[in-house]
Amino acid sequence: MITCTHTEIPDRLALLSGDRATGFLNHGVRAGQEKLPHVAILRASKPIQDESVRWNVGPVREIVEEAMYRFGEARTDADAWLAPRLHATLRLTRAEAADAGLWNFLALAVAPDFVLWRHLPLGTVDDGAPRKTNSARFIGPHYSQAFARLWWSAEMFRDGPDYSPAEAACANQDMINTALRLSAIDHKPTALALVSALQGFTDTGVTRLGDRVNALCTAVNVAGSTLMYEVIAPDDPPRHDALTEWIADAESMPAVPWESLPEGPDDGTARRSSLELLSRMFARFAAEAPLRDRGRSGAAHD
């Protein structure tokens, strides 16, 4: 067993069903005032039969602790650093990553302290009661759960072995919170064109960056209902053999670097012509997409 400041954690990853996990998330746990029942969680979990070292907890725990140490004063900044390193440490197929039980186990048995550190709101609510972490950060969908959102962001926004687009996407909370919900980003040129638009916003120093990102994502999603991005901007199929080889290399891989980005699987990059076409299209969307009328919404709220 590996010892952390909060509890002992297992040596190996496992699967914890959502039904079983829900029963452990009482108000005290979500407020950070009570410890999770460690032994009961382990008993409720299902071991992973694969004996590969990629299921070892130690490397994951190490990068999580480093993220909390590095970004203690700016918790949201941890996402851009941690996402590519989590992806390169947890070498998974998409089918494996689609099993919510893995992320539930990570959040409740391996690093509940990270979930609270990253997502517990500060202060108290109006009635003086302690604030609580949203349960979706422990056991929610892939775009909300504390670890799944990072892994899937790295997966969807990487360009083959290059994690730099994923790093850029995760540096903007509106991008990671909104775009990750869009089915359109399963198309690699679409995902990377969104990042290109985000970088354009950043380079030009636009105001209301969050509103612009959300407006762009809405426009891309709406246009995707009539425009088939896969048709107008075709892409090459991923090289599954390269992904399989990258996963197999987990047996001998060193720890991910902390000062430079790791390398992902060399399973194919987005077709440049398609990426350029969609980047131009999304630049037009960005210029034309209406921004939220904050004055009107504020007046309505008042």
XYZ file of C-alpha atoms in Angstrom:
302
model
C 0.000 0.000 0.000
C 1.082 3.591 -0.696
C 0.620 6.092 2.118
C -0.570 9.652 1.508
C -1.475 12.344 4.005
C -5.155 11.403 3.970
C -5.294 7.622 3.845
C -3.625 4.575 2.443
C -4.264 3.982 -1.205
C -4.086 0.739 -3.158
C -1.160 -0.331 -5.295
C -3.366 -1.166 -8.288
C -6.259 0.509 -10.039
C -9.669 -1.119 -10.001
C -13.247 -0.445 -11.097
C -15.926 1.021 -8.846
C -19.460 1.134 -10.175
C -21.409 4.350 -9.983
C -24.159 2.727 -7.904
C -21.654 1.625 -5.271
C -19.720 4.895 -5.377
C -22.799 7.046 -4.829
C -23.397 5.526 -1.418
C -20.030 6.784 -0.156
C -20.529 10.436 -1.129
C -22.355 11.952 1.817
C -22.399 15.680 2.560
C -19.457 15.497 4.952
C -17.237 13.794 2.377
C -18.172 16.281 -0.327
C -17.470 19.175 2.060
C -14.055 17.739 2.904
C -15.028 17.236 6.539
C -15.207 13.439 6.615
C -12.919 10.742 5.300
C -14.139 8.201 2.800
C -14.494 4.618 4.124
C -11.343 3.274 2.516
C -11.778 -0.428 3.312
C -15.421 -0.440 2.221
C -14.536 1.219 -1.083
C -11.870 -1.375 -1.824
C -14.287 -4.186 -1.024
C -16.887 -2.657 -3.338
C -14.401 -2.376 -6.216
C -13.674 -4.915 -8.923
C -9.996 -5.745 -9.591
C -8.631 -5.324 -13.126
C -7.381 -8.705 -14.250
C -4.733 -7.352 -16.623
C -1.378 -7.488 -14.803
C 0.260 -4.731 -16.871
C 2.198 -2.085 -14.984
C -0.028 0.557 -16.548
C -2.582 -0.205 -13.853
C -0.135 0.667 -11.072
C -1.321 3.516 -8.869
C 2.105 4.917 -7.985
C 2.837 6.912 -11.191
C -0.654 8.427 -11.198
C -0.439 9.393 -7.557
C 2.964 10.981 -8.155
C 1.808 13.354 -10.889
C -1.340 14.252 -8.944
C 0.703 15.194 -5.886
C 3.092 17.218 -8.047
C 0.152 19.088 -9.603
C -1.205 20.013 -6.179
C 2.252 21.147 -5.063
C 2.921 23.226 -8.196
C -0.441 24.929 -8.470
C -1.446 25.470 -4.875
C -2.118 29.153 -5.537
C -3.870 28.674 -8.891
C -5.820 25.438 -8.911
C -7.359 25.829 -12.367
C -3.880 26.118 -13.876
C -3.258 22.501 -12.871
C -5.511 21.241 -15.681
C -3.179 22.177 -18.539
C -0.179 20.617 -16.789
C -1.894 17.475 -15.555
C -4.081 16.487 -18.534
C -1.328 15.407 -20.968
C 0.679 13.753 -18.189
C -2.338 11.824 -16.943
C -3.048 10.657 -20.493
C 0.557 9.583 -21.093
C 0.689 7.816 -17.723
C -2.677 6.071 -18.014
C -2.195 4.500 -21.436
C -5.728 3.468 -22.297
C -7.817 2.628 -25.296
C -10.928 4.742 -25.677
C -13.013 1.689 -24.778
C -11.127 1.336 -21.500
C -11.415 5.049 -20.785
C -15.175 4.878 -21.424
C -15.591 2.704 -18.314
C -16.670 5.178 -15.643
C -15.722 2.666 -12.963
C -12.048 3.458 -13.486
C -12.536 7.187 -12.910
C -14.818 6.545 -9.926
C -12.070 4.447 -8.340
C -9.440 7.096 -9.004
C -11.586 9.767 -7.391
C -12.687 7.815 -4.321
C -9.847 5.364 -3.626
C -6.709 6.930 -5.125
C -6.954 10.715 -5.012
C -10.061 12.091 -3.282
C -7.796 14.792 -1.894
C -7.159 16.039 -5.433
C -10.878 16.143 -6.256
C -11.509 18.275 -3.162
C -8.414 20.428 -3.737
C -9.340 21.134 -7.340
C -13.127 21.426 -7.173
C -14.228 22.285 -3.635
C -15.602 25.858 -3.684
C -14.047 28.239 -1.205
C -15.916 29.960 1.610
C -19.424 29.203 2.842
C -22.921 29.527 1.424
C -25.337 32.212 2.567
C -26.672 30.189 5.494
C -23.165 29.591 6.840
C -23.087 25.930 5.870
C -19.857 24.620 4.318
C -19.654 24.483 0.557
C -19.632 21.032 -1.034
C -17.913 19.584 -4.067
C -20.378 18.692 -6.795
C -20.814 14.922 -6.772
C -20.259 14.915 -10.546
C -16.591 15.710 -9.868
C -16.335 12.302 -8.195
C -18.691 10.156 -10.285
C -19.998 12.308 -13.128
C -19.853 12.098 -16.933
C -16.559 12.340 -18.775
C -16.839 16.107 -19.237
C -17.340 16.747 -15.500
C -15.557 14.023 -13.521
C -12.283 15.320 -12.113
C -9.986 12.824 -13.834
C -12.042 11.759 -16.843
C -12.336 15.360 -18.070
C -8.553 15.698 -18.084
C -7.829 12.375 -19.773
C -10.479 12.887 -22.450
C -9.383 16.477 -23.080
C -5.863 15.241 -23.758
C -7.235 12.483 -25.970
C -9.553 14.654 -28.029
C -7.283 17.669 -28.452
C -3.887 16.003 -28.988
C -2.533 15.867 -32.532
C -1.046 12.399 -32.645
C 1.945 12.425 -30.291
C 1.782 16.218 -29.865
C 0.001 17.269 -26.677
C 0.523 21.000 -27.140
C -3.008 21.618 -28.554
C -4.448 19.765 -25.554
C -2.342 21.856 -23.218
C -3.690 25.021 -24.868
C -7.288 23.798 -24.676
C -7.015 22.872 -20.996
C -5.545 26.272 -20.153
C -8.980 27.774 -20.845
C -11.762 26.569 -18.574
C -14.517 27.569 -20.982
C -12.950 25.445 -23.709
C -12.530 22.347 -21.586
C -15.960 22.738 -19.956
C -17.899 23.453 -23.149
C -16.117 21.867 -26.102
C -15.663 18.538 -24.338
C -19.442 18.132 -24.426
C -19.578 18.418 -28.234
C -19.717 15.229 -30.277
C -18.125 17.196 -33.137
C -14.705 17.121 -31.460
C -14.496 13.394 -32.079
C -13.409 14.625 -35.522
C -9.761 15.553 -35.034
C -9.577 18.520 -37.480
C -12.645 20.016 -35.793
C -11.116 19.722 -32.332
C -7.820 21.226 -33.472
C -9.538 24.030 -35.399
C -11.296 24.999 -32.171
C -7.932 25.196 -30.445
C -6.620 27.289 -33.334
C -9.509 29.715 -32.850
C -8.823 29.838 -29.115
C -5.192 30.669 -29.756
C -6.312 33.390 -32.157
C -8.440 34.918 -29.396
C -5.520 34.775 -27.000
C -2.959 36.191 -29.435
C -5.130 39.183 -30.263
C -6.016 39.877 -26.634
C -9.771 39.969 -27.147
C -12.062 40.973 -24.323
C -14.648 38.603 -22.848
C -12.620 35.554 -23.816
C -14.895 33.114 -22.027
C -18.008 34.454 -23.752
C -16.278 34.245 -27.123
C -15.219 30.645 -26.584
C -18.736 29.654 -25.550
C -20.274 31.495 -28.498
C -17.858 29.788 -30.894
C -18.607 26.337 -29.467
C -22.327 27.001 -29.838
C -21.852 28.081 -33.448
C -19.719 25.027 -34.248
C -22.290 22.752 -32.672
C -25.215 24.340 -34.509
C -23.395 24.309 -37.845
C -22.464 20.680 -37.254
C -26.147 19.755 -37.387
C -26.262 20.783 -41.036
C -22.603 20.627 -42.074
C -20.925 17.261 -41.791
C -17.391 18.212 -40.834
C -16.162 14.719 -41.711
C -17.393 15.255 -45.284
C -16.152 18.776 -45.941
C -12.897 18.213 -44.048
C -11.999 14.518 -44.344
C -9.359 13.017 -42.117
C -7.270 9.876 -42.185
C -8.276 6.996 -39.891
C -6.133 6.557 -36.782
C -3.384 3.964 -36.816
C -4.599 1.497 -34.230
C -1.392 -0.509 -34.437
C 0.592 2.526 -33.256
C -1.775 3.015 -30.322
C -1.473 -0.648 -29.386
C 2.314 -0.399 -29.522
C 2.292 2.764 -27.382
C 0.141 1.048 -24.775
C 2.399 -2.002 -24.773
C 5.415 0.264 -24.207
C 3.967 1.056 -20.780
C 5.859 -1.961 -19.505
C 9.174 -0.167 -19.920
C 8.241 3.529 -20.115
C 9.987 6.026 -17.814
C 8.008 8.466 -15.701
C 6.502 11.334 -17.678
C 8.634 14.513 -17.738
C 7.540 17.392 -15.543
C 9.239 20.276 -17.323
C 8.366 19.312 -20.910
C 5.382 17.675 -22.518
C 5.352 13.892 -22.843
C 4.790 12.192 -26.195
C 1.490 10.572 -26.988
C 0.850 7.703 -29.386
C 2.052 8.288 -32.942
C -1.272 7.124 -34.346
C -1.697 9.844 -36.946
C -2.032 13.608 -37.061
C -4.910 15.618 -38.470
C -4.898 16.178 -42.221
C -3.435 19.669 -42.677
C -5.705 20.709 -45.534
C -8.802 19.844 -43.504
C -7.474 21.602 -40.443
C -6.746 24.758 -42.423
C -10.190 24.716 -44.023
C -11.976 24.396 -40.690
C -9.700 26.955 -39.042
C -10.774 29.512 -41.643
C -14.415 28.529 -41.209
C -14.269 28.775 -37.423
C -12.537 32.149 -37.663
C -15.637 33.364 -39.532
C -17.882 31.763 -36.916
C -15.891 33.524 -34.195
C -16.281 36.885 -35.906
C -20.027 36.476 -36.407
C -21.185 34.524 -33.349
C -23.302 36.732 -31.048
C -21.990 37.136 -27.530
C -24.144 36.702 -24.462
C -25.957 39.918 -23.556
C -24.785 40.217 -19.978
C -26.680 43.436 -19.374
C -29.988 41.891 -20.330
C -29.348 38.648 -18.445
C -28.260 40.634 -15.393
C -31.384 42.792 -15.524
C -33.539 39.699 -15.844
C -31.773 38.170 -12.846
C -32.271 41.290 -10.753
